[in-house]
PDB file of C-alpha atoms and ligand atoms in Angstrom:
ATOM      1  CA  MET D   1     -24.015  16.172  -4.818  1.00  0.00           C
ATOM      2  CA  ALA D   2     -22.038  15.435  -8.007  1.00  0.00           C
ATOM      3  CA  GLU D   3     -21.782  19.185  -8.692  1.00  0.00           C
ATOM      4  CA  GLN D   4     -20.405  19.780  -5.195  1.00  0.00           C
ATOM      5  CA  VAL D   5     -17.838  16.996  -5.574  1.00  0.00           C
ATOM      6  CA  ASN D   6     -16.748  18.295  -8.978  1.00  0.00           C
ATOM      7  CA  THR D   7     -15.829  21.664  -7.441  1.00  0.00           C
ATOM      8  CA  MET D   8     -13.115  19.808  -5.470  1.00  0.00           C
ATOM      9  CA  PHE D   9     -11.257  18.688  -8.609  1.00  0.00           C
ATOM     10  CA  ASP D  10      -9.179  20.859 -10.922  1.00  0.00           C
ATOM     11  CA  PRO D  11      -9.153  19.372 -14.446  1.00  0.00           C
ATOM     12  CA  SER D  12      -6.349  21.707 -15.536  1.00  0.00           C
ATOM     13  CA  LEU D  13      -3.806  20.093 -13.188  1.00  0.00           C
ATOM     14  CA  ASN D  14      -0.718  18.964 -15.127  1.00  0.00           C
ATOM     15  CA  LEU D  15       2.829  17.628 -14.740  1.00  0.00           C
ATOM     16  CA  GLU D  16       4.264  21.097 -14.058  1.00  0.00           C
ATOM     17  CA  ASP D  17       1.909  21.392 -11.084  1.00  0.00           C
ATOM     18  CA  LEU D  18       3.261  18.079  -9.855  1.00  0.00           C
ATOM     19  CA  ALA D  19       6.820  19.394 -10.132  1.00  0.00           C
ATOM     20  CA  TRP D  20       5.720  22.471  -8.121  1.00  0.00           C
ATOM     21  CA  LEU D  21       4.157  20.220  -5.497  1.00  0.00           C
ATOM     22  CA  ARG D  22       7.397  18.225  -5.280  1.00  0.00           C
ATOM     23  CA  GLU D  23       9.386  21.403  -4.689  1.00  0.00           C
ATOM     24  CA  ASN D  24       7.042  22.511  -1.951  1.00  0.00           C
ATOM     25  CA  TRP D  25       6.348  19.209  -0.204  1.00  0.00           C
ATOM     26  CA  SER D  26       9.196  17.321   1.428  1.00  0.00           C
ATOM     27  CA  GLY D  27       7.071  14.412   2.646  1.00  0.00           C
ATOM     28  CA  LYS D  28       6.150  11.292   0.700  1.00  0.00           C
ATOM     29  CA  LEU D  29       4.483  12.117  -2.597  1.00  0.00           C
ATOM     30  CA  ILE D  30       2.318   9.327  -4.000  1.00  0.00           C
ATOM     31  CA  VAL D  31       0.360   9.861  -7.215  1.00  0.00           C
ATOM     32  CA  LYS D  32      -2.869   7.890  -7.656  1.00  0.00           C
ATOM     33  CA  GLY D  33      -4.635   7.197 -10.936  1.00  0.00           C
ATOM     34  CA  ILE D  34      -1.754   6.118 -13.174  1.00  0.00           C
ATOM     35  CA  GLN D  35      -3.058   4.119 -16.150  1.00  0.00           C
ATOM     36  CA  SER D  36      -0.240   4.134 -18.701  1.00  0.00           C
ATOM     37  CA  ALA D  37       3.483   3.463 -18.891  1.00  0.00           C
ATOM     38  CA  SER D  38       4.239   6.927 -20.291  1.00  0.00           C
ATOM     39  CA  ASP D  39       2.378   8.701 -17.462  1.00  0.00           C
ATOM     40  CA  ALA D  40       4.208   6.487 -14.947  1.00  0.00           C
ATOM     41  CA  VAL D  41       7.585   7.502 -16.357  1.00  0.00           C
ATOM     42  CA  ASP D  42       6.629  11.206 -16.530  1.00  0.00           C
ATOM     43  CA  VAL D  43       5.290  11.290 -12.964  1.00  0.00           C
ATOM     44  CA  LEU D  44       8.346   9.555 -11.516  1.00  0.00           C
ATOM     45  CA  ALA D  45      10.548  12.017 -13.418  1.00  0.00           C
ATOM     46  CA  ARG D  46       8.753  14.856 -11.549  1.00  0.00           C
ATOM     47  CA  GLY D  47       9.858  13.324  -8.238  1.00  0.00           C
ATOM     48  CA  ALA D  48       6.950  11.170  -7.087  1.00  0.00           C
ATOM     49  CA  ASP D  49       7.976   8.586  -4.476  1.00  0.00           C
ATOM     50  CA  ALA D  50       5.401   6.007  -5.516  1.00  0.00           C
ATOM     51  CA  LEU D  51       2.606   5.442  -8.019  1.00  0.00           C
ATOM     52  CA  VAL D  52      -0.847   4.005  -7.502  1.00  0.00           C
ATOM     53  CA  VAL D  53      -1.898   2.213 -10.670  1.00  0.00           C
ATOM     54  CA  SER D  54      -5.641   2.812 -10.411  1.00  0.00           C
ATOM     55  CA  ASN D  55      -8.839   3.688 -12.235  1.00  0.00           C
ATOM     56  CA  HIS D  56     -10.363   4.699  -8.876  1.00  0.00           C
ATOM     57  CA  GLY D  57     -12.459   1.544  -8.820  1.00  0.00           C
ATOM     58  CA  GLY D  58     -13.833   2.150 -12.321  1.00  0.00           C
ATOM     59  CA  ARG D  59     -16.420   4.504 -10.869  1.00  0.00           C
ATOM     60  CA  GLN D  60     -15.502   7.581 -12.908  1.00  0.00           C
ATOM     61  CA  LEU D  61     -15.029   6.399 -16.482  1.00  0.00           C
ATOM     62  CA  ASP D  62     -16.627   3.329 -18.010  1.00  0.00           C
ATOM     63  CA  ARG D  63     -14.060   1.484 -20.169  1.00  0.00           C
ATOM     64  CA  ALA D  64     -11.106   2.964 -18.297  1.00  0.00           C
ATOM     65  CA  PRO D  65      -8.132   0.558 -18.513  1.00  0.00           C
ATOM     66  CA  VAL D  66      -8.141  -2.357 -16.070  1.00  0.00           C
ATOM     67  CA  PRO D  67      -5.195  -1.638 -13.694  1.00  0.00           C
ATOM     68  CA  LEU D  68      -4.195  -5.307 -13.408  1.00  0.00           C
ATOM     69  CA  LYS D  69      -3.895  -5.511 -17.195  1.00  0.00           C
ATOM     70  CA  VAL D  70      -1.730  -2.392 -17.617  1.00  0.00           C
ATOM     71  CA  LEU D  71       0.444  -3.142 -14.590  1.00  0.00           C
ATOM     72  CA  PRO D  72       2.993  -5.419 -16.357  1.00  0.00           C
ATOM     73  CA  GLU D  73       3.785  -2.799 -19.032  1.00  0.00           C
ATOM     74  CA  ILE D  74       4.060  -0.091 -16.371  1.00  0.00           C
ATOM     75  CA  ARG D  75       6.436  -2.234 -14.288  1.00  0.00           C
ATOM     76  CA  ALA D  76       8.524  -2.914 -17.400  1.00  0.00           C
ATOM     77  CA  ALA D  77       8.709   0.821 -18.142  1.00  0.00           C
ATOM     78  CA  VAL D  78       9.654   2.027 -14.628  1.00  0.00           C
ATOM     79  CA  GLY D  79      12.056  -0.777 -13.667  1.00  0.00           C
ATOM     80  CA  PRO D  80      12.241  -2.964 -10.557  1.00  0.00           C
ATOM     81  CA  GLU D  81      13.040  -0.238  -8.002  1.00  0.00           C
ATOM     82  CA  ALA D  82      10.020   2.060  -8.473  1.00  0.00           C
ATOM     83  CA  GLN D  83       7.271   1.671  -5.870  1.00  0.00           C
ATOM     84  CA  LEU D  84       4.064   0.498  -7.591  1.00  0.00           C
ATOM     85  CA  ILE D  85       0.796   0.072  -5.733  1.00  0.00           C
ATOM     86  CA  LEU D  86      -2.158  -1.606  -7.435  1.00  0.00           C
ATOM     87  CA  ASP D  87      -5.651  -0.282  -6.707  1.00  0.00           C
ATOM     88  CA  SER D  88      -9.102  -1.081  -8.159  1.00  0.00           C
ATOM     89  CA  GLY D  89     -10.969  -4.338  -8.447  1.00  0.00           C
ATOM     90  CA  ILE D  90      -9.284  -6.235  -5.637  1.00  0.00           C
ATOM     91  CA  MET D  91     -12.131  -8.443  -4.439  1.00  0.00           C
ATOM     92  CA  SER D  92     -10.342 -11.674  -3.504  1.00  0.00           C
ATOM     93  CA  GLY D  93      -7.030 -12.965  -2.268  1.00  0.00           C
ATOM     94  CA  GLY D  94      -6.418 -14.330  -5.759  1.00  0.00           C
ATOM     95  CA  ASP D  95      -6.637 -10.772  -7.114  1.00  0.00           C
ATOM     96  CA  ILE D  96      -3.921  -9.702  -4.655  1.00  0.00           C
ATOM     97  CA  VAL D  97      -1.679 -12.616  -5.638  1.00  0.00           C
ATOM     98  CA  ALA D  98      -2.189 -11.785  -9.331  1.00  0.00           C
ATOM     99  CA  ALA D  99      -1.328  -8.120  -8.724  1.00  0.00           C
ATOM    100  CA  LEU D 100       1.869  -9.014  -6.859  1.00  0.00           C
ATOM    101  CA  ALA D 101       2.823 -11.437  -9.649  1.00  0.00           C
ATOM    102  CA  ALA D 102       2.177  -8.711 -12.232  1.00  0.00           C
ATOM    103  CA  GLY D 103       4.598  -6.327 -10.546  1.00  0.00           C
ATOM    104  CA  ALA D 104       2.823  -4.574  -7.669  1.00  0.00           C
ATOM    105  CA  ASP D 105       4.696  -4.017  -4.401  1.00  0.00           C
ATOM    106  CA  PHE D 106       1.347  -4.195  -2.624  1.00  0.00           C
ATOM    107  CA  THR D 107      -2.325  -3.498  -3.268  1.00  0.00           C
ATOM    108  CA  LEU D 108      -5.020  -1.256  -1.843  1.00  0.00           C
ATOM    109  CA  ILE D 109      -8.620  -2.264  -1.270  1.00  0.00           C
ATOM    110  CA  GLY D 110     -11.641   0.012  -1.382  1.00  0.00           C
ATOM    111  CA  ARG D 111     -15.027  -1.646  -1.535  1.00  0.00           C
ATOM    112  CA  ALA D 112     -13.771  -5.025  -0.285  1.00  0.00           C
ATOM    113  CA  TYR D 113     -13.276  -3.684   3.229  1.00  0.00           C
ATOM    114  CA  LEU D 114     -16.275  -1.327   2.997  1.00  0.00           C
ATOM    115  CA  TYR D 115     -18.558  -4.325   2.412  1.00  0.00           C
ATOM    116  CA  GLY D 116     -17.200  -5.865   5.616  1.00  0.00           C
ATOM    117  CA  LEU D 117     -17.636  -2.542   7.427  1.00  0.00           C
ATOM    118  CA  MET D 118     -21.256  -2.246   6.356  1.00  0.00           C
ATOM    119  CA  ALA D 119     -22.042  -5.846   7.238  1.00  0.00           C
ATOM    120  CA  GLY D 120     -20.384  -5.966  10.649  1.00  0.00           C
ATOM    121  CA  GLY D 121     -18.557  -2.779  11.633  1.00  0.00           C
ATOM    122  CA  ARG D 122     -15.013  -3.263  12.945  1.00  0.00           C
ATOM    123  CA  GLN D 123     -15.491  -7.033  13.188  1.00  0.00           C
ATOM    124  CA  GLY D 124     -16.735  -7.070   9.613  1.00  0.00           C
ATOM    125  CA  VAL D 125     -13.517  -5.400   8.433  1.00  0.00           C
ATOM    126  CA  ASP D 126     -11.451  -7.923  10.408  1.00  0.00           C
ATOM    127  CA  ARG D 127     -13.457 -10.727   8.778  1.00  0.00           C
ATOM    128  CA  ALA D 128     -12.976  -9.240   5.283  1.00  0.00           C
ATOM    129  CA  LEU D 129      -9.198  -9.132   5.830  1.00  0.00           C
ATOM    130  CA  GLU D 130      -9.235 -12.681   7.208  1.00  0.00           C
ATOM    131  CA  ILE D 131     -11.060 -13.912   4.084  1.00  0.00           C
ATOM    132  CA  LEU D 132      -8.536 -12.175   1.820  1.00  0.00           C
ATOM    133  CA  ARG D 133      -5.642 -13.680   3.788  1.00  0.00           C
ATOM    134  CA  THR D 134      -7.133 -17.190   3.632  1.00  0.00           C
ATOM    135  CA  GLU D 135      -7.742 -16.865  -0.103  1.00  0.00           C
ATOM    136  CA  MET D 136      -4.203 -15.621  -0.695  1.00  0.00           C
ATOM    137  CA  THR D 137      -2.741 -18.595   1.150  1.00  0.00           C
ATOM    138  CA  LEU D 138      -4.932 -21.031  -0.766  1.00  0.00           C
ATOM    139  CA  VAL D 139      -4.133 -19.524  -4.166  1.00  0.00           C
ATOM    140  CA  MET D 140      -0.403 -19.490  -3.412  1.00  0.00           C
ATOM    141  CA  GLN D 141      -0.544 -23.128  -2.357  1.00  0.00           C
ATOM    142  CA  LEU D 142      -2.356 -23.988  -5.589  1.00  0.00           C
ATOM    143  CA  ILE D 143       0.225 -22.256  -7.790  1.00  0.00           C
ATOM    144  CA  GLY D 144       3.177 -23.564  -5.775  1.00  0.00           C
ATOM    145  CA  ALA D 145       4.453 -20.251  -4.413  1.00  0.00           C
ATOM    146  CA  THR D 146       5.835 -20.356  -0.877  1.00  0.00           C
ATOM    147  CA  SER D 147       6.315 -16.593  -0.364  1.00  0.00           C
ATOM    148  CA  VAL D 148       5.048 -13.360  -1.903  1.00  0.00           C
ATOM    149  CA  ALA D 149       8.658 -12.464  -2.694  1.00  0.00           C
ATOM    150  CA  GLU D 150       8.853 -15.215  -5.283  1.00  0.00           C
ATOM    151  CA  LEU D 151       5.686 -14.178  -7.142  1.00  0.00           C
ATOM    152  CA  GLY D 152       6.457 -13.037 -10.678  1.00  0.00           C
ATOM    153  CA  PRO D 153       5.090 -12.858 -14.236  1.00  0.00           C
ATOM    154  CA  GLU D 154       5.650 -16.611 -14.624  1.00  0.00           C
ATOM    155  CA  HIS D 155       2.754 -17.171 -12.205  1.00  0.00           C
ATOM    156  CA  LEU D 156       0.266 -15.098 -14.211  1.00  0.00           C
ATOM    157  CA  ARG D 157      -0.483 -17.956 -16.607  1.00  0.00           C
ATOM    158  CA  ASN D 158      -1.644 -20.071 -13.685  1.00  0.00           C
ATOM    159  CA  LEU D 159      -3.827 -17.283 -12.311  1.00  0.00           C
ATOM    160  CA  ALA D 160      -5.751 -16.397 -15.458  1.00  0.00           C
ATOM    161  CA  GLY D 161      -8.457 -18.935 -14.710  1.00  0.00           C
ATOM    162  CA  VAL D 162      -8.697 -18.896 -10.923  1.00  0.00           C
ATOM    163  CA  PRO D 163     -12.437 -19.021 -10.142  1.00  0.00           C
ATOM    164  CA  ASN D 164     -12.800 -16.298  -7.541  1.00  0.00           C
ATOM    165  CA  ALA D 165     -16.297 -17.359  -6.478  1.00  0.00           C
ATOM    166  CA  ALA D 166     -15.024 -20.851  -5.706  1.00  0.00           C
ATOM    167  CA  MET D 167     -12.129 -19.360  -3.747  1.00  0.00           C
ATOM    168  CA  ARG D 168     -14.514 -17.249  -1.705  1.00  0.00           C
ATOM    169  CA  GLY D 169     -16.598 -20.333  -0.970  1.00  0.00           C
ATOM    170  CA  ALA D 170     -13.526 -22.187   0.221  1.00  0.00           C
ATOM    171  CA  ALA D 171     -12.511 -19.305   2.495  1.00  0.00           C
ATOM    172  CA  ALA D 172     -15.991 -18.985   3.967  1.00  0.00           C
ATOM    173  CA  ARG D 173     -15.961 -22.650   5.002  1.00  0.00           C
TER     174      ARG D 173
HETATM  175  C1  FMN X 201     -17.420   5.561  -1.506  1.00  0.00           C
HETATM  176  C2  FMN X 201     -16.117   5.769  -2.234  1.00  0.00           C
HETATM  177  C3  FMN X 201     -15.564   7.041  -2.281  1.00  0.00           C
HETATM  178  C4  FMN X 201     -14.364   7.283  -2.962  1.00  0.00           C
HETATM  179  N1  FMN X 201     -13.831   8.544  -3.010  1.00  0.00           N
HETATM  180  C5  FMN X 201     -12.661   8.749  -3.647  1.00  0.00           C
HETATM  181  C6  FMN X 201     -12.056  10.042  -3.693  1.00  0.00           C
HETATM  182  O1  FMN X 201     -12.590  11.025  -3.179  1.00  0.00           O
HETATM  183  N2  FMN X 201     -10.861  10.186  -4.332  1.00  0.00           N
HETATM  184  C7  FMN X 201     -10.259   9.118  -4.931  1.00  0.00           C
HETATM  185  O2  FMN X 201      -9.159   9.278  -5.509  1.00  0.00           O
HETATM  186  N3  FMN X 201     -10.793   7.889  -4.907  1.00  0.00           N
HETATM  187  C8  FMN X 201     -11.966   7.685  -4.286  1.00  0.00           C
HETATM  188  N4  FMN X 201     -12.522   6.433  -4.269  1.00  0.00           N
HETATM  189  C9  FMN X 201     -11.845   5.343  -4.957  1.00  0.00           C
HETATM  190  C10 FMN X 201     -10.991   4.572  -3.970  1.00  0.00           C
HETATM  191  O3  FMN X 201      -9.983   5.402  -3.408  1.00  0.00           O
HETATM  192  C11 FMN X 201     -10.292   3.413  -4.669  1.00  0.00           C
HETATM  193  O4  FMN X 201      -9.513   3.885  -5.763  1.00  0.00           O
HETATM  194  C12 FMN X 201     -11.270   2.389  -5.193  1.00  0.00           C
HETATM  195  O5  FMN X 201     -12.332   2.160  -4.282  1.00  0.00           O
HETATM  196  C13 FMN X 201     -10.510   1.104  -5.448  1.00  0.00           C
HETATM  197  O6  FMN X 201     -11.306   0.194  -6.107  1.00  0.00           O
HETATM  198  P1  FMN X 201     -12.057  -1.005  -5.340  1.00  0.00           P
HETATM  199  O7  FMN X 201     -13.205  -0.376  -4.617  1.00  0.00           O
HETATM  200  O8  FMN X 201     -12.488  -1.869  -6.499  1.00  0.00           O
HETATM  201  O9  FMN X 201     -11.056  -1.659  -4.419  1.00  0.00           O
HETATM  202  C14 FMN X 201     -13.712   6.200  -3.601  1.00  0.00           C
HETATM  203  C15 FMN X 201     -14.279   4.904  -3.531  1.00  0.00           C
HETATM  204  C16 FMN X 201     -15.467   4.684  -2.857  1.00  0.00           C
HETATM  205  C17 FMN X 201     -16.034   3.284  -2.836  1.00  0.00           C
END
């Protein structure tokens, strides 16, 4: 299985290939897997419309950088206008709030919705989203933020110790 999957990836792909893709694709071009400020700058310079700061859920490389931790330096490097999407490790509404505060425009979720899907199909996904929404609201109330637009680095200090398990318990009630 792993051998089959590996045939789908080309490890020699580089920034020049991205420039070629940009020339030949007029639709939105979003590059996933950005893990450093220098790569973010280089990829945007080749014409990408948005970046997904991601380690693909940490499933490929143990000890890959934690996206939430590298996000602030990437935001600082690319400026306020670049579209940054945070992916990997979003398991609670508090994680989403932290990502937005650290500079993400929005986040993706992978396993968080898949767990809901496996547990209850379509309804399970709806329930997973409802839990995330409830947790987000609760965390924002606790840190005194009234809208996602006002979330910024100043909130990160207050989010460092949010106990996610306790938040999940609160949402489940
Ligand atoms: C079953 C499964 C298959 C995946 N397949 C791919 C893939 O083919 N290409 C890819 O870029 N990411 C793939 N991912 C990673 C997701 O796109 C996403 O980056 C990751 O799940 C986000 O982390 P999270 O699960 O912690 O939210 C896969 C993830 C899962 C769980």
